[in-house]
Short mmCIF file of N, CA, C and O in Angstrom, two decimals:
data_model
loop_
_atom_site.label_atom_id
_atom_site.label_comp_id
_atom_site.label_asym_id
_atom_site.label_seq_id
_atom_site.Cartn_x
_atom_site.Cartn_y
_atom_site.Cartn_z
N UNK X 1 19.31 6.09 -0.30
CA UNK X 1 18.02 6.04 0.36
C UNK X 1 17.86 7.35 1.12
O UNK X 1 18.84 7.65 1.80
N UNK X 2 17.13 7.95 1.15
CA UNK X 2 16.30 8.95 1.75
C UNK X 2 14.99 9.29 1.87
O UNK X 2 14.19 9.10 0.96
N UNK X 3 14.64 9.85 3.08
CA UNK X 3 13.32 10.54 3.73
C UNK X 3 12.99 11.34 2.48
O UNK X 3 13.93 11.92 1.94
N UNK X 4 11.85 11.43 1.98
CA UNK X 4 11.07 12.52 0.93
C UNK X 4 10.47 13.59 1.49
O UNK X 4 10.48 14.75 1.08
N UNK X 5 9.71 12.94 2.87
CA UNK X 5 8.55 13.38 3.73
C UNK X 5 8.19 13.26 4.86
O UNK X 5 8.78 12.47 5.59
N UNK X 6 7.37 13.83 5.21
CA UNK X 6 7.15 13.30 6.63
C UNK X 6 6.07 14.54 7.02
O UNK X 6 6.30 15.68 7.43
N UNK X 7 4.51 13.68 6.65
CA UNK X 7 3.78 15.20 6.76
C UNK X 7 3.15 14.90 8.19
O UNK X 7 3.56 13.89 8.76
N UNK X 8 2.30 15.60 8.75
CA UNK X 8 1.61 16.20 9.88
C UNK X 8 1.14 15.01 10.89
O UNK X 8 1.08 14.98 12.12
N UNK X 9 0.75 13.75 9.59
CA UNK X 9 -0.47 12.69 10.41
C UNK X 9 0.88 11.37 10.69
O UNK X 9 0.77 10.15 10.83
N UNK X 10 2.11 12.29 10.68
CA UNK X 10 3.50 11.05 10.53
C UNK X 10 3.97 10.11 9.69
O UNK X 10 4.94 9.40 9.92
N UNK X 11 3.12 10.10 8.47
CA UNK X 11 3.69 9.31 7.12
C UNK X 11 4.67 9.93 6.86
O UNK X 11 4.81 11.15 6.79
N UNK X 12 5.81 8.67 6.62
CA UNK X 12 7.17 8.93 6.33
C UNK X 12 6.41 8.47 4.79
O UNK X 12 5.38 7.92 4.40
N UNK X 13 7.73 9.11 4.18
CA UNK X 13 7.62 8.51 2.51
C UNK X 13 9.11 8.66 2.19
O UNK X 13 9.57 9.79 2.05
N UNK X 14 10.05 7.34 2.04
CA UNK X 14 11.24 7.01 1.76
C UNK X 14 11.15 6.65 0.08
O UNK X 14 10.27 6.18 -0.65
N UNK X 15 12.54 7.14 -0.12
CA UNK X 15 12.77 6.64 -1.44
C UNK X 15 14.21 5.86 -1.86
O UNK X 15 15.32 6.36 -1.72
N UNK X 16 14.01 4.92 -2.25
CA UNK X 16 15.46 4.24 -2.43
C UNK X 16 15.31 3.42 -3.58
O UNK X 16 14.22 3.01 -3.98
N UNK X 17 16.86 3.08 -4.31
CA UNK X 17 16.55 2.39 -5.99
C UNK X 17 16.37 1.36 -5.28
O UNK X 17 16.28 1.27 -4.05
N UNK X 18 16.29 0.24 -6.42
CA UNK X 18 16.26 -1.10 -6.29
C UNK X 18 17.34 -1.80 -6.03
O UNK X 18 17.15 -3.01 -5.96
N UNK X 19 18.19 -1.50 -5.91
CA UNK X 19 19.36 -1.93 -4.92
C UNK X 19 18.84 -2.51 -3.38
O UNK X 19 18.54 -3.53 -2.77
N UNK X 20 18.96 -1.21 -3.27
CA UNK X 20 18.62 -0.52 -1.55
C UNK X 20 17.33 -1.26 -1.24
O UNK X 20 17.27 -1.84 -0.16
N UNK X 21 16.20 -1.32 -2.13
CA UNK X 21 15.34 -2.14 -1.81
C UNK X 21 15.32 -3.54 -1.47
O UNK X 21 14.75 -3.97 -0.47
N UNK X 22 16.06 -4.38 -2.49
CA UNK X 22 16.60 -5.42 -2.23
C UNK X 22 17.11 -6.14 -1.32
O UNK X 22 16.68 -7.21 -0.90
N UNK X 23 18.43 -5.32 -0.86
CA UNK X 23 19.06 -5.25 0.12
C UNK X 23 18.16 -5.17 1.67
O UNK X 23 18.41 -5.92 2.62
N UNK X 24 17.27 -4.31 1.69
CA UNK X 24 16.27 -4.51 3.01
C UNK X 24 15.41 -5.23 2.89
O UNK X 24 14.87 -5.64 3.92
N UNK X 25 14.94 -5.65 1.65
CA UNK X 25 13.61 -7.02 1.76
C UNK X 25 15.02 -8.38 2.22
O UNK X 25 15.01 -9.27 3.07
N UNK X 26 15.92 -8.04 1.37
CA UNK X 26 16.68 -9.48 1.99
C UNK X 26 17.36 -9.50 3.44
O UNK X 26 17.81 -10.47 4.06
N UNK X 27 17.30 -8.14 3.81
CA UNK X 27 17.63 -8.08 5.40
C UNK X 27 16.38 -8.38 6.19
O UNK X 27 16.71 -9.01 7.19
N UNK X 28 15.08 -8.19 6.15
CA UNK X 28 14.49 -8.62 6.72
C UNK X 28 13.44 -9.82 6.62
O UNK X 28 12.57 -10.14 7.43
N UNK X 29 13.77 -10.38 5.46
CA UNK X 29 13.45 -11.97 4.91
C UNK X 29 14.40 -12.63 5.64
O UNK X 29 13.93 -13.69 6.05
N UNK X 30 16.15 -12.35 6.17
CA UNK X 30 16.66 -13.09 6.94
C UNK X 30 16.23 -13.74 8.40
O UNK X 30 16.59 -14.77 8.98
N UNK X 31 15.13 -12.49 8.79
CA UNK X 31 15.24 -12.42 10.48
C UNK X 31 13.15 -13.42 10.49
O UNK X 31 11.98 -13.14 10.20
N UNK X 32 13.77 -14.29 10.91
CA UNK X 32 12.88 -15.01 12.03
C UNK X 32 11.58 -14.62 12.05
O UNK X 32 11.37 -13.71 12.86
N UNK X 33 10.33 -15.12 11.25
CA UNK X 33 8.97 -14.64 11.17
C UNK X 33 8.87 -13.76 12.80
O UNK X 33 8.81 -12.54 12.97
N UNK X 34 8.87 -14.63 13.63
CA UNK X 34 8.29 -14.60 15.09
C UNK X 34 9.06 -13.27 15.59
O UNK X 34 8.43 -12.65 16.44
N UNK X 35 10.28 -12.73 15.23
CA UNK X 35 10.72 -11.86 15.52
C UNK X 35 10.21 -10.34 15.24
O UNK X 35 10.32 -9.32 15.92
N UNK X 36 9.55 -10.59 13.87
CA UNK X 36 9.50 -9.54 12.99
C UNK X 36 7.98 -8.80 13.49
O UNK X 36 6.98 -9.51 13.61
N UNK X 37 7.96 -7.40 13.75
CA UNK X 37 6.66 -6.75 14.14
C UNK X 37 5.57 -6.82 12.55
O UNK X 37 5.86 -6.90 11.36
N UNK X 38 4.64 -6.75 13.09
CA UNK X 38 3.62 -6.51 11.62
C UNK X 38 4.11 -5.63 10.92
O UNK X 38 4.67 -6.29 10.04
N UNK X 39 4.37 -4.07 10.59
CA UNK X 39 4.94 -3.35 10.36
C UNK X 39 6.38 -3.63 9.68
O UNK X 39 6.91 -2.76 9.00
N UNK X 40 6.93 -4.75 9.87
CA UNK X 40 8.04 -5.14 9.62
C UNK X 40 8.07 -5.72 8.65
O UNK X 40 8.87 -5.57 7.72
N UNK X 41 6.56 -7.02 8.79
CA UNK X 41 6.40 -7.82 7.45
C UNK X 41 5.71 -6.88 6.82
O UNK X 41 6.43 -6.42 5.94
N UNK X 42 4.85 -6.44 6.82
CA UNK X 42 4.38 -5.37 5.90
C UNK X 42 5.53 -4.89 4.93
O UNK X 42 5.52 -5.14 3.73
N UNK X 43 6.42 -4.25 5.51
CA UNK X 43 7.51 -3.57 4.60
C UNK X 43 8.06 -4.47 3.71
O UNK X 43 8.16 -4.17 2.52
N UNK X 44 8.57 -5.97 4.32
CA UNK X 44 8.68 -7.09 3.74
C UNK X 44 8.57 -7.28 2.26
O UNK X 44 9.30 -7.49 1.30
N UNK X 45 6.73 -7.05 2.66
CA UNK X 45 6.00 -7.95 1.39
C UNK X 45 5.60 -6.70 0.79
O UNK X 45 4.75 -6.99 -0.05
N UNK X 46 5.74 -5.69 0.79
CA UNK X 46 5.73 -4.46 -0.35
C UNK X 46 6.96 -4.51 -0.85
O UNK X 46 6.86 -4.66 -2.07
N UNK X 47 8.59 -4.43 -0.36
CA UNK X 47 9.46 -4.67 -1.08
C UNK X 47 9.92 -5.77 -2.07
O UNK X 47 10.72 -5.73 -3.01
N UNK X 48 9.11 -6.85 -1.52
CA UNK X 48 8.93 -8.06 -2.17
C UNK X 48 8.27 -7.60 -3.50
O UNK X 48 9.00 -7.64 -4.49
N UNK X 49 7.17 -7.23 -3.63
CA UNK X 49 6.55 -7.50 -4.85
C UNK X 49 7.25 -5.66 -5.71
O UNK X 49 7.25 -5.53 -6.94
N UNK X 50 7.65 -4.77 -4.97
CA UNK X 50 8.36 -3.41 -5.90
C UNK X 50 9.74 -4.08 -6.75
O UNK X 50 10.02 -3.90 -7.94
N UNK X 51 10.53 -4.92 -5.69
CA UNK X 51 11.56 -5.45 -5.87
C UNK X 51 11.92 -6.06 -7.38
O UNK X 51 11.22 -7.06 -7.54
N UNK X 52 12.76 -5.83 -8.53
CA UNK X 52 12.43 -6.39 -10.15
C UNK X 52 13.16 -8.06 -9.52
O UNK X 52 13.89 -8.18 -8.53
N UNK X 53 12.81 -8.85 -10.18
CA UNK X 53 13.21 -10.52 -10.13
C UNK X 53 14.37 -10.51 -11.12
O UNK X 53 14.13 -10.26 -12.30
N UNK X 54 15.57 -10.75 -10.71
CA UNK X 54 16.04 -11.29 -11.80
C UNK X 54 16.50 -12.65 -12.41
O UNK X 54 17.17 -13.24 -11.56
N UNK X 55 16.40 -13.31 -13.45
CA UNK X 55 16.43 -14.64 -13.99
C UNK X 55 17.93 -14.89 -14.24
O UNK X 55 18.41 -14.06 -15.01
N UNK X 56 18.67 -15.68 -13.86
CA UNK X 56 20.12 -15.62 -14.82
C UNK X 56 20.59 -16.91 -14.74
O UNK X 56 21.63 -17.21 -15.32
#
C-alpha cells in the first residue's frame, strides 16, 4: 500500500492490491457502526464494493 498523491486541494490517492484492501474493509467492518466517522464508512463501502467476492 502506498500514497500515489497528494495534490494542492489535499486529495490523497492511495493504492493498494486486493489483499490490502480486504484486509482494511475487514478492519473496519469489525469496529462498531457508532464508532466509525463518516469518512470511515465511506472508505468502508467503497472497499466493499472494489473488494473481488470470493465463492469457495
Amino acid at each position: 500500500m502506498e500514497i500515489v498523491s497528494i495534490d494542492k486541494d489535499g486529495n490523497v490517492v492511495v493504492k493498494m492490491n486486493a489483499r490490502e484492501a480486504k484486509e482494511v474493509c475487514d478492519d473496519l467492518g469489525g469496529i462498531p457502526f457508532t464508532l466509525v466517522t463518516p469518512s470511515g464508512d465511506k472508505l468502508h463501502s467503497l472497499l466493499e464494493w472494489a473488494t473481488p467476492r470470493r465463492t469457495a
